[in-house]
PDB file of N, CA and C in Angstrom:
ATOM      1  N   VAL A 932      73.505  93.700 -77.549  1.00  0.00           N
ATOM      2  CA  VAL A 932      73.137  94.751 -78.693  1.00  0.00           C
ATOM      3  C   VAL A 932      72.751  96.077 -78.491  1.00  0.00           C
ATOM      4  N   THR A 933      72.903  96.818 -79.089  1.00  0.00           N
ATOM      5  CA  THR A 933      73.202  98.451 -79.137  1.00  0.00           C
ATOM      6  C   THR A 933      72.662  99.074 -79.073  1.00  0.00           C
ATOM      7  N   GLY A 934      70.788  98.673 -79.412  1.00  0.00           N
ATOM      8  CA  GLY A 934      69.808  98.842 -79.326  1.00  0.00           C
ATOM      9  C   GLY A 934      69.340 100.067 -80.905  1.00  0.00           C
ATOM     10  N   GLU A 935      70.556  99.616 -82.423  1.00  0.00           N
ATOM     11  CA  GLU A 935      70.629 100.798 -82.507  1.00  0.00           C
ATOM     12  C   GLU A 935      69.787  99.456 -83.862  1.00  0.00           C
ATOM     13  N   GLU A 936      68.268  99.761 -84.991  1.00  0.00           N
ATOM     14  CA  GLU A 936      68.287  99.475 -85.786  1.00  0.00           C
ATOM     15  C   GLU A 936      68.713  98.104 -86.634  1.00  0.00           C
ATOM     16  N   VAL A 937      68.177  97.165 -87.017  1.00  0.00           N
ATOM     17  CA  VAL A 937      69.592  96.670 -88.494  1.00  0.00           C
ATOM     18  C   VAL A 937      68.463  96.035 -89.507  1.00  0.00           C
ATOM     19  N   LEU A 938      68.663  96.300 -90.770  1.00  0.00           N
ATOM     20  CA  LEU A 938      68.426  96.664 -91.888  1.00  0.00           C
ATOM     21  C   LEU A 938      68.812  94.939 -92.245  1.00  0.00           C
ATOM     22  N   THR A 939      67.850  93.985 -92.613  1.00  0.00           N
ATOM     23  CA  THR A 939      68.379  92.341 -93.916  1.00  0.00           C
ATOM     24  C   THR A 939      68.329  92.929 -95.710  1.00  0.00           C
ATOM     25  N   PHE A 940      70.054  93.193 -95.841  1.00  0.00           N
ATOM     26  CA  PHE A 940      68.830  93.563 -97.729  1.00  0.00           C
ATOM     27  C   PHE A 940      69.536  91.718 -98.004  1.00  0.00           C
ATOM     28  N   ALA A 941      68.437  91.123 -99.358  1.00  0.00           N
ATOM     29  CA  ALA A 941      69.243  90.262 -99.698  1.00  0.00           C
ATOM     30  C   ALA A 941      69.003  90.632-101.003  1.00  0.00           C
ATOM     31  N   CYS A 942      69.238  90.058-101.921  1.00  0.00           N
ATOM     32  CA  CYS A 942      70.158  90.116-103.650  1.00  0.00           C
ATOM     33  C   CYS A 942      68.981  89.157-103.915  1.00  0.00           C
ATOM     34  N   GLU A 943      68.317  89.246-105.245  1.00  0.00           N
ATOM     35  CA  GLU A 943      68.250  88.223-105.816  1.00  0.00           C
ATOM     36  C   GLU A 943      68.559  87.791-107.299  1.00  0.00           C
ATOM     37  N   ASP A 944      70.014  88.509-107.665  1.00  0.00           N
ATOM     38  CA  ASP A 944      70.845  87.967-108.134  1.00  0.00           C
ATOM     39  C   ASP A 944      70.803  86.844-107.927  1.00  0.00           C
ATOM     40  N   CYS A 945      72.329  86.836-106.913  1.00  0.00           N
ATOM     41  CA  CYS A 945      72.928  86.285-106.359  1.00  0.00           C
ATOM     42  C   CYS A 945      72.563  85.074-104.861  1.00  0.00           C
ATOM     43  N   ASP A 946      71.167  85.574-104.563  1.00  0.00           N
ATOM     44  CA  ASP A 946      71.190  85.408-102.759  1.00  0.00           C
ATOM     45  C   ASP A 946      72.343  85.738-101.532  1.00  0.00           C
ATOM     46  N   HIS A 947      72.254  86.789-102.273  1.00  0.00           N
ATOM     47  CA  HIS A 947      73.597  86.678-100.963  1.00  0.00           C
ATOM     48  C   HIS A 947      72.318  87.804-100.218  1.00  0.00           C
ATOM     49  N   ARG A 948      72.702  87.738 -99.092  1.00  0.00           N
ATOM     50  CA  ARG A 948      71.634  88.685 -97.826  1.00  0.00           C
ATOM     51  C   ARG A 948      73.298  88.762 -96.876  1.00  0.00           C
ATOM     52  N   TRP A 949      73.306  89.806 -96.642  1.00  0.00           N
ATOM     53  CA  TRP A 949      73.501  91.274 -95.242  1.00  0.00           C
ATOM     54  C   TRP A 949      72.662  91.554 -94.151  1.00  0.00           C
ATOM     55  N   GLU A 950      73.487  92.346 -93.847  1.00  0.00           N
ATOM     56  CA  GLU A 950      72.953  93.150 -92.570  1.00  0.00           C
ATOM     57  C   GLU A 950      72.955  94.511 -92.676  1.00  0.00           C
ATOM     58  N   GLU A 951      72.770  95.854 -91.873  1.00  0.00           N
ATOM     59  CA  GLU A 951      73.595  97.108 -92.168  1.00  0.00           C
ATOM     60  C   GLU A 951      72.131  97.425 -90.989  1.00  0.00           C
ATOM     61  N   ASP A 952      72.772  98.497 -90.037  1.00  0.00           N
ATOM     62  CA  ASP A 952      72.312  99.483 -89.709  1.00  0.00           C
ATOM     63  C   ASP A 952      71.675 100.463 -90.296  1.00  0.00           C
ATOM     64  N   VAL A 953      70.274 100.784 -89.439  1.00  0.00           N
ATOM     65  CA  VAL A 953      69.209 101.970 -90.210  1.00  0.00           C
ATOM     66  C   VAL A 953      70.495 103.073 -90.833  1.00  0.00           C
ATOM     67  N   TYR A 954      71.363 103.506 -90.067  1.00  0.00           N
ATOM     68  CA  TYR A 954      71.964 105.655 -90.885  1.00  0.00           C
ATOM     69  C   TYR A 954      72.764 104.965 -91.567  1.00  0.00           C
ATOM     70  N   GLU A 955      73.408 103.762 -91.776  1.00  0.00           N
ATOM     71  CA  GLU A 955      74.619 103.215 -93.200  1.00  0.00           C
ATOM     72  C   GLU A 955      72.852 103.627 -94.427  1.00  0.00           C
ATOM     73  N   ALA A 956      72.323 102.080 -93.979  1.00  0.00           N
ATOM     74  CA  ALA A 956      71.251 102.222 -95.177  1.00  0.00           C
ATOM     75  C   ALA A 956      70.668 103.741 -95.779  1.00  0.00           C
ATOM     76  N   GLU A 957      70.303 104.538 -95.285  1.00  0.00           N
ATOM     77  CA  GLU A 957      70.026 106.001 -95.168  1.00  0.00           C
ATOM     78  C   GLU A 957      70.683 106.612 -96.305  1.00  0.00           C
ATOM     79  N   ASP A 958      72.496 106.159 -96.816  1.00  0.00           N
ATOM     80  CA  ASP A 958      72.623 106.729 -97.471  1.00  0.00           C
ATOM     81  C   ASP A 958      71.969 106.338 -99.116  1.00  0.00           C
ATOM     82  N   TYR A 959      71.643 104.799 -99.082  1.00  0.00           N
ATOM     83  CA  TYR A 959      71.228 104.329-100.372  1.00  0.00           C
ATOM     84  C   TYR A 959      70.549 105.946-101.583  1.00  0.00           C
ATOM     85  N   GLY A 960      69.738 105.717-100.489  1.00  0.00           N
ATOM     86  CA  GLY A 960      68.666 106.777-101.333  1.00  0.00           C
ATOM     87  C   GLY A 960      67.821 106.545-102.175  1.00  0.00           C
ATOM     88  N   LEU A 961      67.537 107.492-103.679  1.00  0.00           N
ATOM     89  CA  LEU A 961      66.584 106.359-104.201  1.00  0.00           C
ATOM     90  C   LEU A 961      66.699 105.228-105.102  1.00  0.00           C
ATOM     91  N   GLU A 962      68.404 104.789-105.420  1.00  0.00           N
ATOM     92  CA  GLU A 962      69.345 104.037-106.019  1.00  0.00           C
ATOM     93  C   GLU A 962      68.431 103.071-105.531  1.00  0.00           C
ATOM     94  N   GLY A 963      68.794 102.525-104.130  1.00  0.00           N
ATOM     95  CA  GLY A 963      68.805 101.744-103.580  1.00  0.00           C
ATOM     96  C   GLY A 963      70.674 100.985-102.647  1.00  0.00           C
ATOM     97  N   ALA A 964      69.959  99.589-102.412  1.00  0.00           N
ATOM     98  CA  ALA A 964      70.868  98.758-101.731  1.00  0.00           C
ATOM     99  C   ALA A 964      71.597  98.937-102.906  1.00  0.00           C
ATOM    100  N   ILE A 965      72.900  98.550-102.781  1.00  0.00           N
ATOM    101  CA  ILE A 965      73.803  97.686-104.667  1.00  0.00           C
ATOM    102  C   ILE A 965      74.428  96.767-103.544  1.00  0.00           C
ATOM    103  N   CYS A 966      74.528  95.481-103.805  1.00  0.00           N
ATOM    104  CA  CYS A 966      74.765  93.623-103.391  1.00  0.00           C
ATOM    105  C   CYS A 966      76.283  93.856-103.256  1.00  0.00           C
ATOM    106  N   PRO A 967      77.158  94.082-101.868  1.00  0.00           N
ATOM    107  CA  PRO A 967      78.248  93.716-102.189  1.00  0.00           C
ATOM    108  C   PRO A 967      79.043  93.022-102.476  1.00  0.00           C
ATOM    109  N   MET A 968      78.384  91.395-103.322  1.00  0.00           N
ATOM    110  CA  MET A 968      79.272  90.078-103.987  1.00  0.00           C
ATOM    111  C   MET A 968      79.418  89.802-105.687  1.00  0.00           C
ATOM    112  N   CYS A 969      78.163  90.822-106.096  1.00  0.00           N
ATOM    113  CA  CYS A 969      77.729  91.087-106.824  1.00  0.00           C
ATOM    114  C   CYS A 969      77.990  91.841-108.401  1.00  0.00           C
ATOM    115  N   GLY A 970      77.336  93.273-107.292  1.00  0.00           N
ATOM    116  CA  GLY A 970      77.557  94.028-107.699  1.00  0.00           C
ATOM    117  C   GLY A 970      75.173  94.865-108.188  1.00  0.00           C
ATOM    118  N   SER A 971      74.515  94.177-108.052  1.00  0.00           N
ATOM    119  CA  SER A 971      73.148  94.039-108.094  1.00  0.00           C
ATOM    120  C   SER A 971      72.646  95.149-107.487  1.00  0.00           C
ATOM    121  N   SER A 972      72.179  95.602-108.222  1.00  0.00           N
ATOM    122  CA  SER A 972      71.171  96.711-107.425  1.00  0.00           C
ATOM    123  C   SER A 972      69.151  96.128-107.365  1.00  0.00           C
ATOM    124  N   VAL A 973      69.372  94.808-107.742  1.00  0.00           N
ATOM    125  CA  VAL A 973      68.554  94.483-107.706  1.00  0.00           C
ATOM    126  C   VAL A 973      68.415  93.929-106.354  1.00  0.00           C
ATOM    127  N   VAL A 974      68.138  94.551-105.139  1.00  0.00           N
ATOM    128  CA  VAL A 974      68.242  94.379-103.844  1.00  0.00           C
ATOM    129  C   VAL A 974      66.569  94.033-103.091  1.00  0.00           C
ATOM    130  N   ILE A 975      66.438  92.655-102.689  1.00  0.00           N
ATOM    131  CA  ILE A 975      64.577  93.572-101.730  1.00  0.00           C
ATOM    132  C   ILE A 975      65.781  94.042-100.037  1.00  0.00           C
ATOM    133  N   GLU A 976      64.621  94.386 -99.198  1.00  0.00           N
ATOM    134  CA  GLU A 976      65.061  94.742 -97.857  1.00  0.00           C
ATOM    135  C   GLU A 976      63.673  94.259 -97.057  1.00  0.00           C
ATOM    136  N   PHE A 977      64.446  93.947 -95.943  1.00  0.00           N
ATOM    137  CA  PHE A 977      63.552  92.552 -95.470  1.00  0.00           C
ATOM    138  C   PHE A 977      63.197  93.377 -93.553  1.00  0.00           C
TER     139      PHE A 977
END
């Protein structure tokens, strides 16, 4: 455990789930996350 916060994302279109640390997730900005599997922007954050 590194002590960094990790965010979990889930794609509503293909149901792919993945984790990214908070510092990487901040780069998404207003448009939000993009699913790395299908490219959808319909992504929710847990």
